[in-house]
Coordinates of C-alpha atoms in Angstrom, one line a residue:
M1 CA 67.4 50.0 45.5
P2 CA 69.0 51.7 48.4
T3 CA 68.9 55.7 47.5
R4 CA 71.7 55.9 48.0
R5 CA 72.9 52.8 45.3
R6 CA 70.1 54.4 42.7
A7 CA 72.4 57.9 42.9
I8 CA 75.3 56.2 42.3
L9 CA 73.7 54.0 39.1
T10 CA 72.2 57.7 37.8
L11 CA 75.3 59.2 37.8
V12 CA 76.9 56.1 35.8
L13 CA 74.6 55.5 33.6
A14 CA 74.6 59.1 32.9
S15 CA 78.1 60.2 32.5
T16 CA 78.6 57.2 30.4
I17 CA 76.0 57.4 28.3
A18 CA 76.5 60.5 27.3
S19 CA 79.8 59.8 26.7
P20 CA 80.5 58.8 23.2
A21 CA 83.9 57.2 24.3
F22 CA 82.0 54.4 26.0
A23 CA 79.2 53.2 23.6
H24 CA 79.1 49.9 21.9
S25 CA 77.9 48.7 19.1
L26 CA 73.7 47.4 18.9
Q27 CA 75.8 43.9 18.3
E28 CA 78.3 44.4 20.9
V29 CA 75.8 45.1 23.7
E30 CA 73.0 42.7 22.2
Q31 CA 75.5 40.0 22.4
Q32 CA 76.0 40.5 26.0
L33 CA 72.7 40.8 26.8
H34 CA 72.6 37.6 25.4
D35 CA 75.0 36.5 27.9
K36 CA 74.4 38.2 31.0
E37 CA 70.3 38.9 31.3
P38 CA 68.7 35.2 31.3
H39 CA 65.3 37.0 31.1
A40 CA 65.3 39.2 27.4
Q41 CA 64.4 37.4 23.8
L42 CA 66.1 39.4 21.2
V43 CA 63.8 39.7 18.3
D44 CA 63.6 41.6 15.0
S45 CA 60.0 42.1 13.4
Q46 CA 57.4 44.1 12.9
A47 CA 55.8 45.4 16.3
P48 CA 52.6 44.8 15.7
D49 CA 50.4 48.5 15.0
F50 CA 47.9 49.8 17.0
T51 CA 45.4 52.4 17.2
L52 CA 44.1 52.9 20.6
Q53 CA 42.8 56.5 23.2
D54 CA 44.2 57.9 26.3
S55 CA 42.8 59.5 29.1
D56 CA 42.0 62.1 27.3
G57 CA 40.0 60.1 24.4
R58 CA 42.8 61.2 21.9
V59 CA 44.2 58.8 19.0
V60 CA 47.4 57.4 19.4
R61 CA 48.5 54.8 17.3
L62 CA 52.0 53.0 17.4
A63 CA 53.3 55.5 14.5
D64 CA 52.8 57.9 16.9
Y65 CA 56.0 57.1 18.2
R66 CA 58.0 56.7 15.5
S67 CA 61.9 58.5 16.0
K68 CA 61.8 57.4 19.4
V69 CA 62.0 53.8 21.6
V70 CA 59.0 52.1 23.1
V71 CA 58.9 50.3 26.2
L72 CA 55.2 48.5 26.3
N73 CA 53.7 47.0 28.6
F74 CA 50.1 45.5 29.6
V75 CA 48.5 45.8 32.3
Y76 CA 44.7 46.0 33.9
A77 CA 44.4 48.5 37.0
S78 CA 42.4 45.5 39.3
C79 CA 44.5 43.2 38.5
P80 CA 45.5 42.5 42.8
D81 CA 49.5 40.9 42.3
V82 CA 51.5 40.6 39.4
C83 CA 50.6 43.8 37.0
P84 CA 51.6 46.6 40.7
L85 CA 54.6 44.9 40.7
Q86 CA 55.0 45.1 37.1
V87 CA 54.1 48.7 36.8
E88 CA 56.5 49.2 39.9
K89 CA 59.2 47.8 37.9
M90 CA 58.3 50.2 34.7
A91 CA 59.0 52.9 36.9
K92 CA 61.7 52.6 38.3
L93 CA 63.3 51.5 34.5
Q94 CA 61.4 55.1 33.6
E95 CA 63.0 57.0 37.0
M96 CA 66.4 55.7 35.2
I97 CA 66.2 56.4 31.9
N98 CA 65.0 59.9 32.8
A99 CA 68.0 60.8 34.7
T100 CA 69.8 60.3 31.1
P101 CA 69.6 61.9 28.1
M102 CA 67.6 59.0 26.5
K103 CA 64.4 61.5 28.8
G104 CA 63.2 62.9 25.3
Q105 CA 63.9 60.0 23.2
V106 CA 61.9 56.9 25.2
A107 CA 58.6 56.7 25.5
F108 CA 56.9 54.3 28.3
V109 CA 53.7 53.5 26.7
T110 CA 51.4 51.1 29.5
V111 CA 47.5 49.0 27.9
T112 CA 45.3 47.5 29.8
T113 CA 43.0 44.5 28.9
D114 CA 40.5 45.7 31.2
P115 CA 38.8 48.9 28.6
N116 CA 35.4 48.3 30.1
R117 CA 36.3 48.6 33.7
D118 CA 39.6 50.6 32.9
T119 CA 37.4 54.3 32.5
S120 CA 38.9 57.4 32.0
Q121 CA 39.4 58.4 35.5
V122 CA 40.6 55.4 36.3
L123 CA 43.7 55.9 34.0
R124 CA 44.5 59.3 34.5
E125 CA 45.0 58.0 38.3
Y126 CA 47.0 55.1 37.6
G127 CA 50.0 56.6 37.0
P128 CA 50.2 59.3 39.9
A129 CA 49.1 56.2 42.2
H130 CA 52.5 54.2 40.8
A131 CA 55.0 56.4 40.5
L132 CA 55.3 57.3 36.9
D133 CA 56.4 60.1 34.7
P134 CA 53.7 61.1 32.7
T135 CA 56.6 63.8 30.6
N136 CA 56.9 60.5 29.0
W137 CA 54.1 57.5 29.7
T138 CA 50.7 57.2 28.7
F139 CA 48.1 54.5 29.3
L140 CA 46.4 53.4 26.3
T141 CA 42.4 51.7 26.3
A142 CA 40.1 50.7 24.1
A143 CA 38.0 53.5 21.4
P144 CA 34.3 53.0 22.6
D145 CA 34.0 51.4 18.8
Q146 CA 36.1 48.7 19.5
P147 CA 35.1 45.4 20.5
A148 CA 35.8 45.2 24.0
D149 CA 38.6 42.6 23.6
A150 CA 40.5 45.2 21.6
T151 CA 43.3 45.1 23.6
R152 CA 43.4 41.9 25.0
A153 CA 44.1 41.0 21.1
L154 CA 46.6 43.5 21.2
A155 CA 48.5 42.0 23.7
R156 CA 48.0 38.4 22.0
A157 CA 50.0 39.8 18.5
Y158 CA 52.2 40.8 20.9
G159 CA 52.6 37.3 22.3
L160 CA 51.0 37.2 25.3
E161 CA 48.0 36.0 26.8
F162 CA 45.1 37.5 29.1
T163 CA 42.5 35.2 29.9
P164 CA 39.5 36.8 31.9
S165 CA 38.7 33.7 34.7
A166 CA 34.8 33.5 36.1
D167 CA 36.2 36.4 39.1
E168 CA 36.7 38.5 36.6
M169 CA 40.2 38.4 36.9
Q170 CA 43.0 38.0 34.2
M171 CA 45.3 35.1 33.8
H172 CA 48.7 36.4 31.9
G173 CA 52.1 37.1 32.1
A174 CA 54.3 39.7 32.4
V175 CA 56.4 41.0 29.8
T176 CA 58.4 43.9 28.8
H177 CA 58.2 45.0 25.3
V178 CA 61.1 47.0 24.1
I179 CA 60.3 49.0 20.1
D180 CA 62.7 50.7 18.1
Q181 CA 62.3 54.0 16.5
D182 CA 61.3 52.6 13.0
G183 CA 58.3 50.3 14.6
R184 CA 60.1 47.2 15.1
L185 CA 60.3 44.7 18.0
R186 CA 63.8 44.1 18.8
A187 CA 63.5 42.0 22.4
R188 CA 61.5 41.3 25.4
F189 CA 61.8 41.0 29.0
H190 CA 60.3 38.1 30.7
G191 CA 59.0 38.3 34.1
L192 CA 60.0 40.6 36.8
D193 CA 63.5 39.5 37.7
F194 CA 65.4 40.9 34.5
Q195 CA 68.4 43.8 35.7
P196 CA 67.0 46.9 35.2
V197 CA 70.7 48.0 34.1
H198 CA 71.1 45.3 31.0
F199 CA 67.5 47.0 30.5
V200 CA 69.0 50.4 30.3
V201 CA 72.0 49.5 28.5
Y202 CA 70.3 48.1 25.7
V203 CA 67.3 50.6 25.7
N204 CA 70.6 53.0 24.8
A205 CA 72.0 50.9 22.2
L206 CA 68.8 51.5 20.2
A207 CA 68.3 55.3 21.2
N208 CA 71.4 56.1 20.5
R209 CA 71.8 53.9 17.1
A210 CA 75.2 52.4 18.0
Q211 CA 75.4 49.9 15.1
A212 CA 79.2 50.7 14.1
G213 CA 81.8 49.6 17.3
H214 CA 84.9 51.3 18.1
P215 CA 88.5 50.6 19.9
H216 CA 87.1 51.0 23.7
E217 CA 88.9 52.8 25.7
A218 CA 86.8 51.5 29.6
P219 CA 85.6 48.8 30.5
P220 CA 81.8 47.8 29.4
I221 CA 78.9 49.5 31.2
W222 CA 77.7 46.4 32.8
D223 CA 81.7 45.9 34.4
R224 CA 82.2 49.6 35.4
I225 CA 78.7 49.4 36.8
R226 CA 79.1 46.0 38.4
N227 CA 82.4 47.1 40.3
L228 CA 81.2 50.1 41.4
F229 CA 79.0 47.5 44.4

């Protein structure tokens, strides 16, 4: 996205998301997302739990993120194609969200499916190499006492297969999962072609627990942003 266009979009998102007058109920946003975003799959189920560790060996549990919306994805550092593109997309989403009051309300979590090769050093270097902000992004791996396939099993629990091949690569798709403050899986954004604006507006509805409808003093945020361009 060109710098000027990104700047305008960020300003609109920040002002719109901060203003209660433009808030839409979660039901409205979900209906609009269903109509506008073919790559989004709305769900409502308990998110599979996890206990993993970060690059410094600290234990991290899904429960640690209660009160925040979690944006979760699975990659492995030596992946040559899909993973870097997905992480680039996540960095863009994080940049947009962190430019709004949501920065403290949303946590970005990446889990490696190759814990044997993705060492602590690899985990520490991965974020800076891909423009991810460590303020609210964490790269997790399996603990030493967990099975080598523990994180691939976790990905499977979220509905995503990582299948090892003979050349030490893993065949897989790309899915970005959204978990609400109560630990419920609310959406899967499949692939890399979903619109970042659709994603950010949906995360905002969850972050603000937008439940009640109201008279709309302005067009929907989707239309306001689209009309800028």
